[in-house]
PDB file of C-alpha atoms and ligand atoms in Angstrom:
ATOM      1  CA  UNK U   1    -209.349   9.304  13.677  1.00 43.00           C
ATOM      2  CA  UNK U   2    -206.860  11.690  15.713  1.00 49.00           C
ATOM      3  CA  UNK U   3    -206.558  15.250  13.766  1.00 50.00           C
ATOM      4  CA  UNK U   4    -203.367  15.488  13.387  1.00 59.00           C
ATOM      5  CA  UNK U   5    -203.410  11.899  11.202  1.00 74.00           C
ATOM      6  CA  UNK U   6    -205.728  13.425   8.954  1.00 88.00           C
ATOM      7  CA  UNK U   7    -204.437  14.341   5.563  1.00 96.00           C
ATOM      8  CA  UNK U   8    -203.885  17.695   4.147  1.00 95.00           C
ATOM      9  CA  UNK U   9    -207.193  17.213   2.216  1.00 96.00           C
ATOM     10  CA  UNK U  10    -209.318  15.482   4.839  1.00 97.00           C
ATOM     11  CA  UNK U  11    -208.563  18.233   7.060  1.00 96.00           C
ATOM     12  CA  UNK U  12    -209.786  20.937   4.541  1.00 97.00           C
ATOM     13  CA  UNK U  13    -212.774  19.114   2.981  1.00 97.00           C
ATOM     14  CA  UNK U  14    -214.284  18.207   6.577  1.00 96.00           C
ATOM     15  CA  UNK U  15    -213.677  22.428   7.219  1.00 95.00           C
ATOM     16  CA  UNK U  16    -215.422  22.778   3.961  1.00 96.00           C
ATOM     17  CA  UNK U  17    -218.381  20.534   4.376  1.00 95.00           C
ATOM     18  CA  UNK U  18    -219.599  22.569   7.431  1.00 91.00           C
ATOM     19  CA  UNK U  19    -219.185  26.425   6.487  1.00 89.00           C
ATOM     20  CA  UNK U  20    -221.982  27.718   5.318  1.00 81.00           C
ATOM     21  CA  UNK U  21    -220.673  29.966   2.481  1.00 79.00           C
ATOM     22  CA  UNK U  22    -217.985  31.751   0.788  1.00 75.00           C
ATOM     23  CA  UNK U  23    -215.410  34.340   2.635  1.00 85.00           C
ATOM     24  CA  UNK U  24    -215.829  37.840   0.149  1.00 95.00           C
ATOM     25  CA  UNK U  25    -213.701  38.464  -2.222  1.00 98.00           C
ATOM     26  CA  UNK U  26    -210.243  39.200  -1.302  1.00 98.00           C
ATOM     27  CA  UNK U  27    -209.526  43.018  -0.688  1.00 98.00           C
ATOM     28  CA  UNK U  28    -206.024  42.931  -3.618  1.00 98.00           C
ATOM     29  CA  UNK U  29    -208.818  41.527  -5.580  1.00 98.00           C
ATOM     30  CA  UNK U  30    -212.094  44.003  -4.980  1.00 98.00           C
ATOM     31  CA  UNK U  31    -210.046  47.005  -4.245  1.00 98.00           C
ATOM     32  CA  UNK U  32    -207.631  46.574  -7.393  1.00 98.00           C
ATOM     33  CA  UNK U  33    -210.373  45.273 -10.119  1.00 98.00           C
ATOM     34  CA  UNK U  34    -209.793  47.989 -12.729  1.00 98.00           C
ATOM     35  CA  UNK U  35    -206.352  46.460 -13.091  1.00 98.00           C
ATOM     36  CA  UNK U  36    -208.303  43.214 -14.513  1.00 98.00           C
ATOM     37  CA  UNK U  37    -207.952  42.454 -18.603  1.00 98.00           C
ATOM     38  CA  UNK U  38    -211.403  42.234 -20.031  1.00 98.00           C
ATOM     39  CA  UNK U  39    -210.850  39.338 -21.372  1.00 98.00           C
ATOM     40  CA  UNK U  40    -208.099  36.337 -20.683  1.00 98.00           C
ATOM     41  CA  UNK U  41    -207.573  33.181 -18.560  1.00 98.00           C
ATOM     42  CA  UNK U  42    -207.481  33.307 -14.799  1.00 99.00           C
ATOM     43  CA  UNK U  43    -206.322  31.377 -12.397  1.00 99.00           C
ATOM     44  CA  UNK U  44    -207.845  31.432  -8.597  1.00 98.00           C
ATOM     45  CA  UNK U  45    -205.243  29.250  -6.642  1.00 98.00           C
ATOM     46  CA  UNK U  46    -206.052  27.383  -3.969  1.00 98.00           C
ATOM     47  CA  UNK U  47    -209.349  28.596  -4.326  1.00 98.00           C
ATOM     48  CA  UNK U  48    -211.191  27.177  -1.227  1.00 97.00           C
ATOM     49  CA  UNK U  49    -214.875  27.863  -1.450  1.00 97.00           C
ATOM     50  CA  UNK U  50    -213.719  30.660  -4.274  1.00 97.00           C
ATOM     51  CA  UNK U  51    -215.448  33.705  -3.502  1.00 98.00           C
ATOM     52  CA  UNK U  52    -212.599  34.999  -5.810  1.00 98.00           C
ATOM     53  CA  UNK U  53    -213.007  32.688  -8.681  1.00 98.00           C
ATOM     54  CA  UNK U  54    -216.706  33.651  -8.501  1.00 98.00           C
ATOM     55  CA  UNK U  55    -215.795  37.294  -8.854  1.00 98.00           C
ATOM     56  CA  UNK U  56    -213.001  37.082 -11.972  1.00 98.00           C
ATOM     57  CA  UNK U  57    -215.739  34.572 -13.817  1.00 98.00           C
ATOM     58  CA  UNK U  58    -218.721  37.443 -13.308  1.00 98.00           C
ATOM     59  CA  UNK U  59    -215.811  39.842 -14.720  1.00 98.00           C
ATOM     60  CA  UNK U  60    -216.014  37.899 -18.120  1.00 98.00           C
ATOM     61  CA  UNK U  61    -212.772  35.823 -17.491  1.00 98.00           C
ATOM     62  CA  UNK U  62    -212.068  32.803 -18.268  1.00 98.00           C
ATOM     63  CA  UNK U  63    -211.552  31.412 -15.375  1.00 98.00           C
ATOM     64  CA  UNK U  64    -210.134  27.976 -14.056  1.00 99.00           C
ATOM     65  CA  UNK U  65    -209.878  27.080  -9.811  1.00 98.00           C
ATOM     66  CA  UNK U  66    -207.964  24.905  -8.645  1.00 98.00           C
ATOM     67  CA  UNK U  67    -207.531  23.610  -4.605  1.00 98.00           C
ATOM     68  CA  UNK U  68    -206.888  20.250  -3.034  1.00 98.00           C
ATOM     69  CA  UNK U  69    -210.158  19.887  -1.471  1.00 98.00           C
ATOM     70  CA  UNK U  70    -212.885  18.190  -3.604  1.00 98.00           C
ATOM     71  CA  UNK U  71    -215.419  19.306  -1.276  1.00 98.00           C
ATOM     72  CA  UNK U  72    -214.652  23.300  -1.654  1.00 97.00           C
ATOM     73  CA  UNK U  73    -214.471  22.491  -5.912  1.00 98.00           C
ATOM     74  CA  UNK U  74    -217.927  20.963  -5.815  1.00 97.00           C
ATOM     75  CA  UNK U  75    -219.008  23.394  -3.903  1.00 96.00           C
ATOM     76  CA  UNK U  76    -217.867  26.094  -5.918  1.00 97.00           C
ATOM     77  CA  UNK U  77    -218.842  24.876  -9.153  1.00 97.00           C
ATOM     78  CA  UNK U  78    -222.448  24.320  -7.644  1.00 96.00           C
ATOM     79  CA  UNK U  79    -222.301  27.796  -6.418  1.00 95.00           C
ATOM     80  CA  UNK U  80    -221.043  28.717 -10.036  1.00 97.00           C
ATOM     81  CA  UNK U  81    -223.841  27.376 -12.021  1.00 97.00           C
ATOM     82  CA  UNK U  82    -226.371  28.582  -9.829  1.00 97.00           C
ATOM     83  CA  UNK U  83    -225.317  32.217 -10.360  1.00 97.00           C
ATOM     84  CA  UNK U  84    -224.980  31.181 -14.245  1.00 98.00           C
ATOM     85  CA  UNK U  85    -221.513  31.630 -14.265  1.00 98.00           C
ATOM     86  CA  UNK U  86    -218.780  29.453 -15.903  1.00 97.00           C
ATOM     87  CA  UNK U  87    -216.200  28.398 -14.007  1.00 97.00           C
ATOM     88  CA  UNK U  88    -213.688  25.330 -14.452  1.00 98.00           C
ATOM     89  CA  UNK U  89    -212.913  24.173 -10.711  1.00 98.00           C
ATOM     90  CA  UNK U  90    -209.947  21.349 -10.645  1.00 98.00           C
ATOM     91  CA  UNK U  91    -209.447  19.717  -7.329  1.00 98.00           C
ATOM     92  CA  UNK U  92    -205.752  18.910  -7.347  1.00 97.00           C
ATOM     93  CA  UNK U  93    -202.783  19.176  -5.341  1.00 98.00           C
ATOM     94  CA  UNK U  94    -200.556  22.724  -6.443  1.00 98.00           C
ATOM     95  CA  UNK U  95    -197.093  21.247  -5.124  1.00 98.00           C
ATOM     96  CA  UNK U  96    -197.687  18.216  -7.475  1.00 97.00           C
ATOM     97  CA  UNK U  97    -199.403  19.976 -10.439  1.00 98.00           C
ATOM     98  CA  UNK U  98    -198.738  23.731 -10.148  1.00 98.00           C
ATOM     99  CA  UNK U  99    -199.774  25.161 -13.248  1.00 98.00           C
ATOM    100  CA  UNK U 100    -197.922  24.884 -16.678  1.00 98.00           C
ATOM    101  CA  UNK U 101    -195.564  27.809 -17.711  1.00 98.00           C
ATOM    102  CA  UNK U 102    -197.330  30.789 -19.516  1.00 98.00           C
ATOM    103  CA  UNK U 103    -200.619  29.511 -19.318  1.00 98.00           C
ATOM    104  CA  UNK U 104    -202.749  32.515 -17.409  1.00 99.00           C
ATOM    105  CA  UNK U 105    -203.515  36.571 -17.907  1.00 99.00           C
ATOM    106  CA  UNK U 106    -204.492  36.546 -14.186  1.00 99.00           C
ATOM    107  CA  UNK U 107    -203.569  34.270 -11.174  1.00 99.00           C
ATOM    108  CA  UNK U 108    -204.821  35.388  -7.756  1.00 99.00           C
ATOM    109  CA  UNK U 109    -203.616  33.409  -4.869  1.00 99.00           C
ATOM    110  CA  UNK U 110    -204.532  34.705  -0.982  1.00 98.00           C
ATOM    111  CA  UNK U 111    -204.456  33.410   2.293  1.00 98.00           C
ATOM    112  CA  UNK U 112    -202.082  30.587   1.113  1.00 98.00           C
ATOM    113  CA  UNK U 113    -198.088  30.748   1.480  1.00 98.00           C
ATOM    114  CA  UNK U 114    -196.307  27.810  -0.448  1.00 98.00           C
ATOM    115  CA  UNK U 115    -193.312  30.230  -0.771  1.00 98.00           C
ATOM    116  CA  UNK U 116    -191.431  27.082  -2.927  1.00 98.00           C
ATOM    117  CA  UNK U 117    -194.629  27.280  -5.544  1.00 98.00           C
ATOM    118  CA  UNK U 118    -193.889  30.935  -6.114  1.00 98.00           C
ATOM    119  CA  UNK U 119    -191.725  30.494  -9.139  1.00 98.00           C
ATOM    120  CA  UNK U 120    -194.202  28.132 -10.742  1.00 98.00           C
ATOM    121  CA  UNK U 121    -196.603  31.535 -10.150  1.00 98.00           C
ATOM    122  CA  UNK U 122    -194.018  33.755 -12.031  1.00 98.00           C
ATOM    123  CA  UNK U 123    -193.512  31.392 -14.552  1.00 98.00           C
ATOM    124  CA  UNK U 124    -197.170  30.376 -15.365  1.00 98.00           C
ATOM    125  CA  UNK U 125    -198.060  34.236 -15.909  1.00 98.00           C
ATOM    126  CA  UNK U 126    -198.540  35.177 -19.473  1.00 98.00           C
ATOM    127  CA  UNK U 127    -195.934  38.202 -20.767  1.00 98.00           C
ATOM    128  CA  UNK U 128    -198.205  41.163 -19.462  1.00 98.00           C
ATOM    129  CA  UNK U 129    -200.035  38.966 -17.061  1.00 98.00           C
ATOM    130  CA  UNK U 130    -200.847  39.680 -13.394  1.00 99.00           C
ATOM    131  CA  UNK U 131    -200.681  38.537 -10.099  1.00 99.00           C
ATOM    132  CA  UNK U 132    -202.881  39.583  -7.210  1.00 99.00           C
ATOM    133  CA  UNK U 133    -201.508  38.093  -3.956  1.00 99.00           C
ATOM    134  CA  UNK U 134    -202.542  38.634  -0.514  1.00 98.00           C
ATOM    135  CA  UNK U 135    -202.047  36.561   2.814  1.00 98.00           C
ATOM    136  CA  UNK U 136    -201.219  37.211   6.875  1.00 98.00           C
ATOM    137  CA  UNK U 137    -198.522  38.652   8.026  1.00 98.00           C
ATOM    138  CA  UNK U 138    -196.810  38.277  11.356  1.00 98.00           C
ATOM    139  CA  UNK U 139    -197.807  41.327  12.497  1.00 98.00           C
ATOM    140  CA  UNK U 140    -201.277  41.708  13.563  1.00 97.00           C
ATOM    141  CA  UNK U 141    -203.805  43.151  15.615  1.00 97.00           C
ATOM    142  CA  UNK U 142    -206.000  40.028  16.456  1.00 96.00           C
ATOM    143  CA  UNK U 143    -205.827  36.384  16.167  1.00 95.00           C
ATOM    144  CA  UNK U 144    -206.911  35.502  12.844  1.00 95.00           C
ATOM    145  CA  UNK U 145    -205.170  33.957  10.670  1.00 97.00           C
ATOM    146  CA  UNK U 146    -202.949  30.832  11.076  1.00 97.00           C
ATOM    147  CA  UNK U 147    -201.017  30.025  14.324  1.00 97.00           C
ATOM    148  CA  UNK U 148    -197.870  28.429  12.803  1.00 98.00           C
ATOM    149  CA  UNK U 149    -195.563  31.767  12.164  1.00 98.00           C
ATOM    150  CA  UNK U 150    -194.046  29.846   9.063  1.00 98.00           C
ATOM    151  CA  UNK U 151    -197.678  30.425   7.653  1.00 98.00           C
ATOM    152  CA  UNK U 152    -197.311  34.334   8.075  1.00 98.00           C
ATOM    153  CA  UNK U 153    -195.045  36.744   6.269  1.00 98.00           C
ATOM    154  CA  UNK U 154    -191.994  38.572   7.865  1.00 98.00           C
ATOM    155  CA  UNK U 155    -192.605  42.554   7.304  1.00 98.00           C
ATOM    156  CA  UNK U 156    -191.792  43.305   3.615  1.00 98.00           C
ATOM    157  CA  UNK U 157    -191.470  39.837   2.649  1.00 98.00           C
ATOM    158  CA  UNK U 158    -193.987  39.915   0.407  1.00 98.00           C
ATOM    159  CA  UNK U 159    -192.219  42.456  -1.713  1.00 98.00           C
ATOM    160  CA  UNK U 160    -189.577  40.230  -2.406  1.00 98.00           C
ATOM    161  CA  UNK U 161    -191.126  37.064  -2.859  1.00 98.00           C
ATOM    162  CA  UNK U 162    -191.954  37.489  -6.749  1.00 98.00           C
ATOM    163  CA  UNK U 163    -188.645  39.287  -7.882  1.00 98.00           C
ATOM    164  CA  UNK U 164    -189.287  39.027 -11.762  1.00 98.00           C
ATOM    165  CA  UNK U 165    -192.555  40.380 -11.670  1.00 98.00           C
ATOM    166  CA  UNK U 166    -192.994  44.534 -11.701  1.00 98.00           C
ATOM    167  CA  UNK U 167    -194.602  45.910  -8.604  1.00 98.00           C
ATOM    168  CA  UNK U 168    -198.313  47.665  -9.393  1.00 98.00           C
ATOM    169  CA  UNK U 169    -199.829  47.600  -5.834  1.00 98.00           C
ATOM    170  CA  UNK U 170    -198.499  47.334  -2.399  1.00 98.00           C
ATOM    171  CA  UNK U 171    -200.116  47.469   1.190  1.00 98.00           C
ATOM    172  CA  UNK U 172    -198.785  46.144   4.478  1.00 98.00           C
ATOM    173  CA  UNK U 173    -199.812  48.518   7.383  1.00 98.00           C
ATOM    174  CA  UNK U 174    -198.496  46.541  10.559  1.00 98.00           C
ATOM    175  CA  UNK U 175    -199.437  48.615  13.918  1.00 98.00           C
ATOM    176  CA  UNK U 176    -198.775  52.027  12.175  1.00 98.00           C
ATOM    177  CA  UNK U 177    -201.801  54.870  13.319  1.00 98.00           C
ATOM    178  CA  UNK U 178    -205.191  54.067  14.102  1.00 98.00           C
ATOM    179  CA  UNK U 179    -205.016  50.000  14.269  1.00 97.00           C
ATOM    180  CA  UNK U 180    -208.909  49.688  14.291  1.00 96.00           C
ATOM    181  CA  UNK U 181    -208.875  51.550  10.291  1.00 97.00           C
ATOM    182  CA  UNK U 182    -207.390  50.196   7.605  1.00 97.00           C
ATOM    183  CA  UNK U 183    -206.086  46.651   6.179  1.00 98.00           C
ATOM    184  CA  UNK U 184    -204.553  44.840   9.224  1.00 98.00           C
ATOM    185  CA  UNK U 185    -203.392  41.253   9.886  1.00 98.00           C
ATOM    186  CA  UNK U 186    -202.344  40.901   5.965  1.00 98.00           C
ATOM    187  CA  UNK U 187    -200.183  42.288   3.251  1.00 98.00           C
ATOM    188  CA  UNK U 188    -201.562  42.152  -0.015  1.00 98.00           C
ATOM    189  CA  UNK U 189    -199.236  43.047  -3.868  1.00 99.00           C
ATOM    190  CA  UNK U 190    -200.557  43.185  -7.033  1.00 99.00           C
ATOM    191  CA  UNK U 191    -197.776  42.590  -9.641  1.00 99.00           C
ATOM    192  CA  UNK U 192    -197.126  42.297 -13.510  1.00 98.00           C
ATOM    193  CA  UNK U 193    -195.114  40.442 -15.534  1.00 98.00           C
ATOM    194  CA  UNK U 194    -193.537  42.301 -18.165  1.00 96.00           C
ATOM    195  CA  UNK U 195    -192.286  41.822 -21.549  1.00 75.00           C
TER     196      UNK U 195
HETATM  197  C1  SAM Q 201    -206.748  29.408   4.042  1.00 53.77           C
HETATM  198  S1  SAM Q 201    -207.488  28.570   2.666  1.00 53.77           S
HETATM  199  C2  SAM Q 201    -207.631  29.884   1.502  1.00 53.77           C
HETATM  200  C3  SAM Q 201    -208.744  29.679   0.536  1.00 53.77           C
HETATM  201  C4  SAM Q 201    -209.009  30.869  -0.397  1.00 53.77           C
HETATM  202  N1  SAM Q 201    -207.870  31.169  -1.245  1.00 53.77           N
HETATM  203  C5  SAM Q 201    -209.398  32.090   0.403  1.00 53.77           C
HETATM  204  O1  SAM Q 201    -208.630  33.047   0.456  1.00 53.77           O
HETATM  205  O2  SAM Q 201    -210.503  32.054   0.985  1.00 53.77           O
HETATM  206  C6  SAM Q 201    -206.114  27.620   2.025  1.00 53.77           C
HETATM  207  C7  SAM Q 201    -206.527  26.686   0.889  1.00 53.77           C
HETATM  208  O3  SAM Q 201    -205.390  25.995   0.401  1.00 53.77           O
HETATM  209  C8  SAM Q 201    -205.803  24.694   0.012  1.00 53.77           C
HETATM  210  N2  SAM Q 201    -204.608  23.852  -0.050  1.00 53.77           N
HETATM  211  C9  SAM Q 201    -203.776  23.508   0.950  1.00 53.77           C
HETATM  212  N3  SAM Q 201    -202.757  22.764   0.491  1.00 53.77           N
HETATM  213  C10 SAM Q 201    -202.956  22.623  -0.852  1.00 53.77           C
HETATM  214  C11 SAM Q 201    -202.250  21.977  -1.906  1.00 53.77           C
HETATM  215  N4  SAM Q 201    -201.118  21.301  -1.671  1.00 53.77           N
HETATM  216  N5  SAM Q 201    -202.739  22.041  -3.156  1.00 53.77           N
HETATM  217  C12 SAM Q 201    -203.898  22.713  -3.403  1.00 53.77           C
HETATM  218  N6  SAM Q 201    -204.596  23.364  -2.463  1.00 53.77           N
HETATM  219  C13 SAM Q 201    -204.131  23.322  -1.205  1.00 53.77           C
HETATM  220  C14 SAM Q 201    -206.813  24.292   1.056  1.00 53.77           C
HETATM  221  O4  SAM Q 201    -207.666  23.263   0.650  1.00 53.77           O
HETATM  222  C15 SAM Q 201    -207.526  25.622   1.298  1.00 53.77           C
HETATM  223  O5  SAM Q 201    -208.663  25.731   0.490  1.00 53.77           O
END
């Protein structure tokens, strides 16, 4: 079959049947974790192989994953209940069933930009909840990351993507100093939704 007939999901769960294992956890994620509730639901969405998901469960969350690709959710939940961890994994498709309206204390969402989904993210946070978001941007210092500039944020887009939500954390560097240091190719916002 020619690539570009293959669905959304085929394309994704034939990528996920050959890596070997998770990406690590996201750097909004590892490098903002004493934001975290102790306790509460979270949601990692579009999880992929959910080296995030695997991370909020170990933190005592309850947490719930959700992508498209019923490859990446059995693999996670394998992965999950070899490490002893609980861990709901949902494959399912997020434009069709994003989540339900305060339903979560924590979403995370990286390295995928749906920018119509993002008020079903602001409206499925809990009052006090947060978000933890981090994808590419356009500018960059290598070639990772997707090709397609629709997939990559303009500079500072990301700070107005989720405009109900209070700002906690924000980091987009771009080609400022010494390009070989610090968090490059990707702008990442942690966020809060208050009252
Ligand atoms: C670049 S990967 C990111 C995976 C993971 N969040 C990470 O950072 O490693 C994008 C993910 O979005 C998922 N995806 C794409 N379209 C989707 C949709 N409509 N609904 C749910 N998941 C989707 C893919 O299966 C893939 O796992």
């Amino acid at each position: 079959m020619a690539e570009n007939s293959l669905t959304t999901q085929e394309k994704w769960d034939a990528l996920y049947r050959d890596s070997e294992t998770p990406p690590d956890v996201a750097e909004v994620l590892r490098e903002n974790a004493h934001l975290l509730p102790a306790s509460g639901k979270a949601l990692d969405f579009a999880c992929g192989l959910g080296a995030n998901a695997l991370f909020l469960a170990a933190q005592g969350l309850e947490t719930h994953a959700w992508d498209i690709s019923p490859v990446a959710i059995t693999r996670l939940t394998e992965n999950a209940s070899t490490r002893g961890l609980t861990l709901h994994g949902d494959a399912r498709d997020l434009a069709a069933q994003p989540p339900l309206p305060a339903s979560f204390d924590v979403i995370v969402s990286c390295h995928f930009l749906e920018r119509p989904l993002n008020p079903h993210l602001m409206a499925a946070l809990r009052p006090g909840g947060l978000l933890f978001y981090q994808t590419f941007t356009l500018e960059r210092v290598d070639d990772s990351g997707p090709k397609n500039a629709e997939y990559r944020l303009a500079v500072n887009e990301l700070l107005t993507l989720f405009p109900s939500l209070r700002v906690l954390v924000y980091r987009e560097e771009g080609l400022v100093g010494d390009v070989q240091c610090g968090f490059r190719n990707k702008a990442m916002l942690v966020a809060q939704k208050v009252g």
